[in-house]
C-alpha cells in the first residue's frame, strides 16, 4: 500500500493539476490518519485537517449534476472512494473527525 507521505506528495501535485483528484486524495488521507497508527497513535487532528481540505476543495467544484460529483478513481491509497463524492458525503463519513 502507498505510504501516507507518498499520498501527501500526490495531493500536492494534484492540487495544481486536478482539484477533484486532490479532493479524493485528501479524503483518503483523512481516513488513513483516522484509522491507522501513525507514530504509535491515531492522528485525529491530522484526519480533521485532511477532511477539511477535501470539503474545501469540493466546495470549489461544480456539483449540479451526477457527472460533476462522480469520483475519478475507485480506490486511493487503499481507501475506497465513494462513486459520488461531494461535501455531504465527506461530512457524513468523517463526521467524527470534523467535530
Coordinates of N, CA, C and O in Angstrom, one line a residue:
X1 N 0.9 -1.2 0.0 CA 0.0 0.0 0.0 C 0.9 1.2 0.0 O 2.0 1.3 0.6
X2 N 0.5 2.3 -0.7 CA 1.2 3.5 -0.7 C 1.3 4.2 0.6 O 0.3 4.1 1.4
X3 N 2.4 4.8 0.9 CA 2.6 5.4 2.2 C 1.8 6.7 2.3 O 1.4 7.3 1.3
X4 N 1.6 7.1 3.6 CA 0.9 8.4 3.8 C 1.7 9.5 3.2 O 1.2 10.5 2.6
X5 N 3.0 9.5 3.4 CA 3.9 10.5 2.8 C 3.8 10.6 1.3 O 3.7 11.7 0.8
X6 N 3.7 9.5 0.6 CA 3.6 9.5 -0.8 C 2.2 10.0 -1.2 O 2.1 10.7 -2.2
X7 N 1.2 9.7 -0.4 CA -0.2 10.3 -0.7 C -0.2 11.8 -0.5 O -0.8 12.5 -1.3
X8 N 0.5 12.3 0.5 CA 0.6 13.8 0.7 C 1.3 14.4 -0.5 O 0.9 15.5 -1.0
X9 N 2.4 13.8 -1.1 CA 3.1 14.3 -2.2 C 2.1 14.3 -3.4 O 2.1 15.3 -4.2
X10 N 1.4 13.2 -3.6 CA 0.4 13.2 -4.7 C -0.6 14.3 -4.6 O -1.0 14.9 -5.6
X11 N -1.1 14.5 -3.4 CA -2.0 15.6 -3.1 C -1.4 17.0 -3.6 O -2.1 17.7 -4.3
X12 N -0.2 17.2 -3.3 CA 0.4 18.5 -3.7 C 0.5 18.6 -5.2 O 0.2 19.7 -5.7
X13 N 0.8 17.5 -5.9 CA 0.8 17.6 -7.4 C -0.6 17.8 -7.9 O -0.8 18.6 -8.8
X14 N -1.6 17.0 -7.4 CA -3.0 17.1 -7.9 C -3.6 18.4 -7.6 O -4.4 18.9 -8.4
X15 N -3.2 19.1 -6.5 CA -3.8 20.4 -6.2 C -3.6 21.4 -7.3 O -4.4 22.2 -7.6
X16 N -2.5 21.2 -8.1 CA -2.2 22.1 -9.2 C -2.8 21.6 -10.5 O -3.2 22.4 -11.3
X17 N -3.0 20.3 -10.6 CA -3.4 19.8 -11.9 C -4.9 19.3 -12.0 O -5.5 19.3 -13.0
X18 N -5.4 18.8 -10.8 CA -6.7 18.2 -10.9 C -7.3 18.3 -9.5 O -7.1 17.5 -8.6
X19 N -8.1 19.3 -9.2 CA -8.7 19.6 -7.9 C -9.6 18.4 -7.4 O -9.7 18.2 -6.2
X20 N -10.4 17.8 -8.3 CA -11.2 16.7 -7.9 C -10.3 15.5 -7.4 O -10.6 14.9 -6.4
X21 N -9.3 15.2 -8.1 CA -8.4 14.2 -7.7 C -7.7 14.6 -6.3 O -7.6 13.7 -5.4
X22 N -7.4 15.8 -6.2 CA -6.8 16.3 -4.9 C -7.9 16.1 -3.8 O -7.5 15.7 -2.6
X23 N -9.1 16.4 -4.0 CA -10.2 16.2 -3.0 C -10.3 14.8 -2.6 O -10.5 14.4 -1.5
X24 N -10.2 13.9 -3.6 CA -10.3 12.4 -3.4 C -9.1 12.0 -2.5 O -9.2 11.2 -1.6
X25 N -7.9 12.5 -2.8 CA -6.7 12.1 -2.1 C -6.8 12.7 -0.6 O -6.4 12.0 0.3
X26 N -7.3 13.9 -0.5 CA -7.5 14.4 0.9 C -8.4 13.6 1.7 O -8.2 13.3 2.9
X27 N -9.5 13.1 1.0 CA -10.5 12.2 1.7 C -9.8 11.0 2.1 O -10.0 10.5 3.3
X28 N -9.0 10.4 1.3 CA -8.3 9.1 1.6 C -7.3 9.4 2.8 O -7.2 8.6 3.7
X29 N -6.6 10.5 2.7 CA -5.7 10.8 3.8 C -6.4 11.0 5.1 O -5.9 10.5 6.2
X30 N -7.5 11.6 5.1 CA -8.3 11.7 6.4 C -8.6 10.4 6.9 O -8.5 10.1 8.2
X31 N -9.1 9.4 6.1 CA -9.3 8.1 6.6 C -8.1 7.4 7.1 O -8.1 6.7 8.1
X32 N -7.0 7.5 6.4 CA -5.8 6.9 6.8 C -5.3 7.4 8.1 O -5.0 6.6 9.0
X33 N -5.3 8.7 8.3 CA -4.9 9.3 9.6 C -5.8 8.9 10.7 O -5.4 8.7 11.9
X34 N -7.1 8.8 10.4 CA -8.1 8.4 11.4 C -8.0 6.9 11.8 O -8.1 6.5 13.0
X35 N -7.7 6.1 10.8 CA -7.8 4.6 11.0 C -6.5 3.9 11.3 O -6.5 2.8 11.8
X36 N -5.4 4.5 11.0 CA -4.1 3.8 11.2 C -3.3 4.4 12.3 O -3.4 5.6 12.6
X37 N -2.4 3.6 12.9 CA -1.5 4.1 13.8 C -0.4 4.8 13.1 O 0.3 4.3 12.2
X38 N -0.1 6.1 13.4 CA 0.9 6.9 12.8 C 1.8 7.3 14.0 O 1.3 8.0 14.9
X39 N 3.0 7.0 14.0 CA 3.9 7.3 15.1 C 3.3 6.7 16.4 O 3.4 7.4 17.5
X40 N 2.7 5.5 16.4 CA 2.3 4.9 17.6 C 0.9 5.3 18.0 O 0.4 4.9 19.1
X41 N 0.2 6.2 17.3 CA -1.1 6.6 17.7 C -2.0 7.0 16.5 O -1.4 7.2 15.4
X42 N -3.2 7.1 16.7 CA -4.1 7.6 15.6 C -4.1 9.1 15.7 O -4.1 9.7 16.7
X43 N -4.1 9.7 14.5 CA -3.9 11.2 14.4 C -5.2 11.8 14.0 O -5.4 12.2 12.8
X44 N -6.1 11.9 14.9 CA -7.4 12.6 14.6 C -7.3 14.0 14.2 O -8.0 14.6 13.5
X45 N -6.2 14.7 14.8 CA -6.0 16.1 14.5 C -5.7 16.2 13.0 O -6.2 17.1 12.3
X46 N -4.8 15.4 12.5 CA -4.5 15.4 11.1 C -5.6 14.9 10.2 O -5.8 15.4 9.1
X47 N -6.4 14.0 10.7 CA -7.5 13.5 9.9 C -8.5 14.7 9.7 O -9.1 14.8 8.6
X48 N -8.7 15.5 10.7 CA -9.6 16.6 10.6 C -9.1 17.6 9.6 O -9.8 18.1 8.8
X49 N -7.8 17.9 9.6 CA -7.2 18.8 8.6 C -7.4 18.3 7.2 O -7.9 19.0 6.3
X50 N -7.2 17.0 6.9 CA -7.4 16.5 5.6 C -8.9 16.4 5.2 O -9.2 16.6 4.0
X51 N -9.7 16.1 6.1 CA -11.2 16.0 5.8 C -11.6 17.5 5.5 O -12.4 17.6 4.5
X52 N -11.1 18.4 6.2 CA -11.5 19.8 5.9 C -11.0 20.3 4.5 O -11.7 20.9 3.8
X53 N -9.8 19.8 4.2 CA -9.2 20.2 2.9 C -10.1 19.6 1.8 O -10.4 20.2 0.7
X54 N -10.5 18.3 2.0 CA -11.4 17.7 1.0 C -12.7 18.5 0.8 O -13.1 18.8 -0.3
X55 N -13.3 18.8 1.9 CA -14.6 19.6 1.9 C -14.3 20.9 1.2 O -15.1 21.3 0.3
X56 N -13.3 21.6 1.5 CA -13.0 22.9 0.9 C -12.8 22.8 -0.6 O -13.3 23.7 -1.4
X57 N -12.1 21.8 -1.0 CA -11.9 21.6 -2.5 C -13.2 21.3 -3.2 O -13.5 21.8 -4.2
X58 N -14.0 20.4 -2.6 CA -15.2 20.0 -3.2 C -16.2 21.2 -3.3 O -17.0 21.3 -4.2
X59 N -16.1 22.1 -2.3 CA -17.0 23.3 -2.4 C -16.6 24.2 -3.5 O -17.5 24.9 -4.0
X60 N -15.4 24.1 -4.0 CA -15.0 24.9 -5.1 C -15.4 24.4 -6.5 O -15.4 25.1 -7.5
X61 N -15.7 23.1 -6.5 CA -16.0 22.4 -7.8 C -17.5 22.4 -8.1 O -18.3 22.4 -7.2
X62 N -17.9 22.4 -9.4 CA -19.3 22.3 -9.7 C -19.9 21.0 -9.1 O -19.2 20.0 -9.0
X63 N -21.2 21.1 -8.8 CA -21.8 19.9 -8.2 C -23.3 19.8 -8.5 O -24.1 19.2 -7.8
X64 N -23.7 20.4 -9.6 CA -25.1 20.4 -10.0 C -25.6 19.1 -10.5 O -26.8 18.7 -10.3
X65 N -24.7 18.3 -11.2 CA -25.2 17.1 -11.8 C -24.3 15.9 -11.3 O -23.3 16.0 -10.7
X66 N -24.8 14.7 -11.6 CA -24.1 13.5 -11.2 C -22.7 13.4 -11.8 O -21.8 13.0 -11.1
X67 N -22.6 13.8 -13.0 CA -21.3 13.8 -13.7 C -20.3 14.7 -13.0 O -19.1 14.4 -13.0
X68 N -20.8 15.7 -12.4 CA -19.9 16.7 -11.7 C -19.4 16.2 -10.3 O -18.4 16.7 -9.8
X69 N -20.1 15.2 -9.7 CA -19.7 14.7 -8.4 C -19.2 13.3 -8.5 O -18.9 12.7 -7.4
X70 N -19.1 12.8 -9.7 CA -18.6 11.4 -9.8 C -17.1 11.3 -9.6 O -16.4 12.2 -10.0
X71 N -16.7 10.3 -8.8 CA -15.3 10.2 -8.5 C -14.5 9.7 -9.7 O -15.1 9.1 -10.6
X72 N -13.3 10.1 -9.7 CA -12.4 9.7 -10.9 C -11.7 8.4 -10.6 O -11.2 7.8 -11.6
X73 N -11.7 7.9 -9.4 CA -11.0 6.7 -9.0 C -11.8 5.9 -8.0 O -12.6 6.5 -7.2
X74 N -11.6 4.6 -8.0 CA -12.4 3.8 -7.0 C -11.7 3.6 -5.7 O -12.3 3.5 -4.7
X75 N -10.3 3.6 -5.8 CA -9.5 3.5 -4.6 C -8.3 4.4 -4.6 O -7.7 4.6 -5.7
X76 N -8.1 5.1 -3.5 CA -6.9 6.0 -3.4 C -6.2 5.6 -2.1 O -6.7 5.6 -1.0
X77 N -4.9 5.2 -2.3 CA -4.1 4.9 -1.1 C -4.7 3.8 -0.2 O -4.6 3.8 1.0
X78 N -5.4 2.8 -0.9 CA -6.1 1.7 -0.1 C -7.4 2.1 0.4 O -8.1 1.2 1.1
X79 N -7.9 3.3 0.2 CA -9.2 3.7 0.8 C -10.2 3.7 -0.4 O -10.0 4.4 -1.4
X80 N -11.3 3.0 -0.2 CA -12.4 3.1 -1.3 C -13.0 4.5 -1.3 O -13.3 5.1 -0.3
X81 N -13.1 5.0 -2.5 CA -13.7 6.3 -2.7 C -15.2 6.1 -3.2 O -15.4 5.3 -4.1
X82 N -16.1 6.8 -2.6 CA -17.5 6.7 -3.0 C -17.7 7.0 -4.4 O -16.9 7.9 -5.0
X83 N -18.6 6.4 -5.1 CA -18.9 6.7 -6.5 C -19.2 8.1 -6.7 O -18.8 8.8 -7.7
X84 N -20.0 8.7 -5.8 CA -20.3 10.1 -5.8 C -19.7 10.8 -4.6 O -20.0 10.4 -3.5
X85 N -18.7 11.7 -4.9 CA -18.1 12.3 -3.7 C -18.4 13.8 -3.8 O -18.1 14.5 -4.7
X86 N -19.0 14.3 -2.7 CA -19.4 15.7 -2.6 C -19.3 16.0 -1.1 O -19.0 15.1 -0.2
X87 N -19.5 17.3 -0.8 CA -19.3 17.7 0.6 C -20.1 16.9 1.6 O -19.7 16.6 2.7
X88 N -21.4 16.6 1.3 CA -22.2 15.9 2.2 C -21.7 14.5 2.5 O -21.8 14.1 3.7
X89 N -21.2 13.8 1.5 CA -20.6 12.5 1.8 C -19.4 12.6 2.7 O -19.3 11.8 3.7
X90 N -18.5 13.6 2.5 CA -17.3 13.7 3.3 C -17.8 14.1 4.7 O -17.3 13.5 5.7
X91 N -18.7 15.0 4.9 CA -19.1 15.4 6.2 C -19.8 14.2 7.0 O -19.6 14.1 8.2
X92 N -20.5 13.4 6.2 CA -21.2 12.3 6.9 C -20.2 11.2 7.3 O -20.2 10.7 8.4
X93 N -19.3 10.8 6.4 CA -18.4 9.7 6.6 C -17.3 10.0 7.5 O -16.7 9.1 8.1
X94 N -17.0 11.3 7.6 CA -15.9 11.7 8.5 C -16.4 12.7 9.6 O -15.6 13.5 10.2
X95 N -17.6 12.5 10.0 CA -18.2 13.4 11.0 C -17.5 13.3 12.3 O -17.4 14.3 13.0
X96 N -17.0 12.2 12.7 CA -16.3 12.0 13.9 C -15.0 12.8 14.0 O -14.6 13.2 15.1
X97 N -14.4 13.2 12.9 CA -13.2 14.0 13.0 C -13.4 15.5 12.6 O -12.6 16.3 12.9
X98 N -14.6 15.7 12.1 CA -14.9 17.1 11.7 C -15.6 17.9 12.8 O -16.0 19.0 12.6
X99 N -15.7 17.3 13.9 CA -16.4 17.9 15.0 C -15.7 19.2 15.5 O -14.5 19.2 15.5

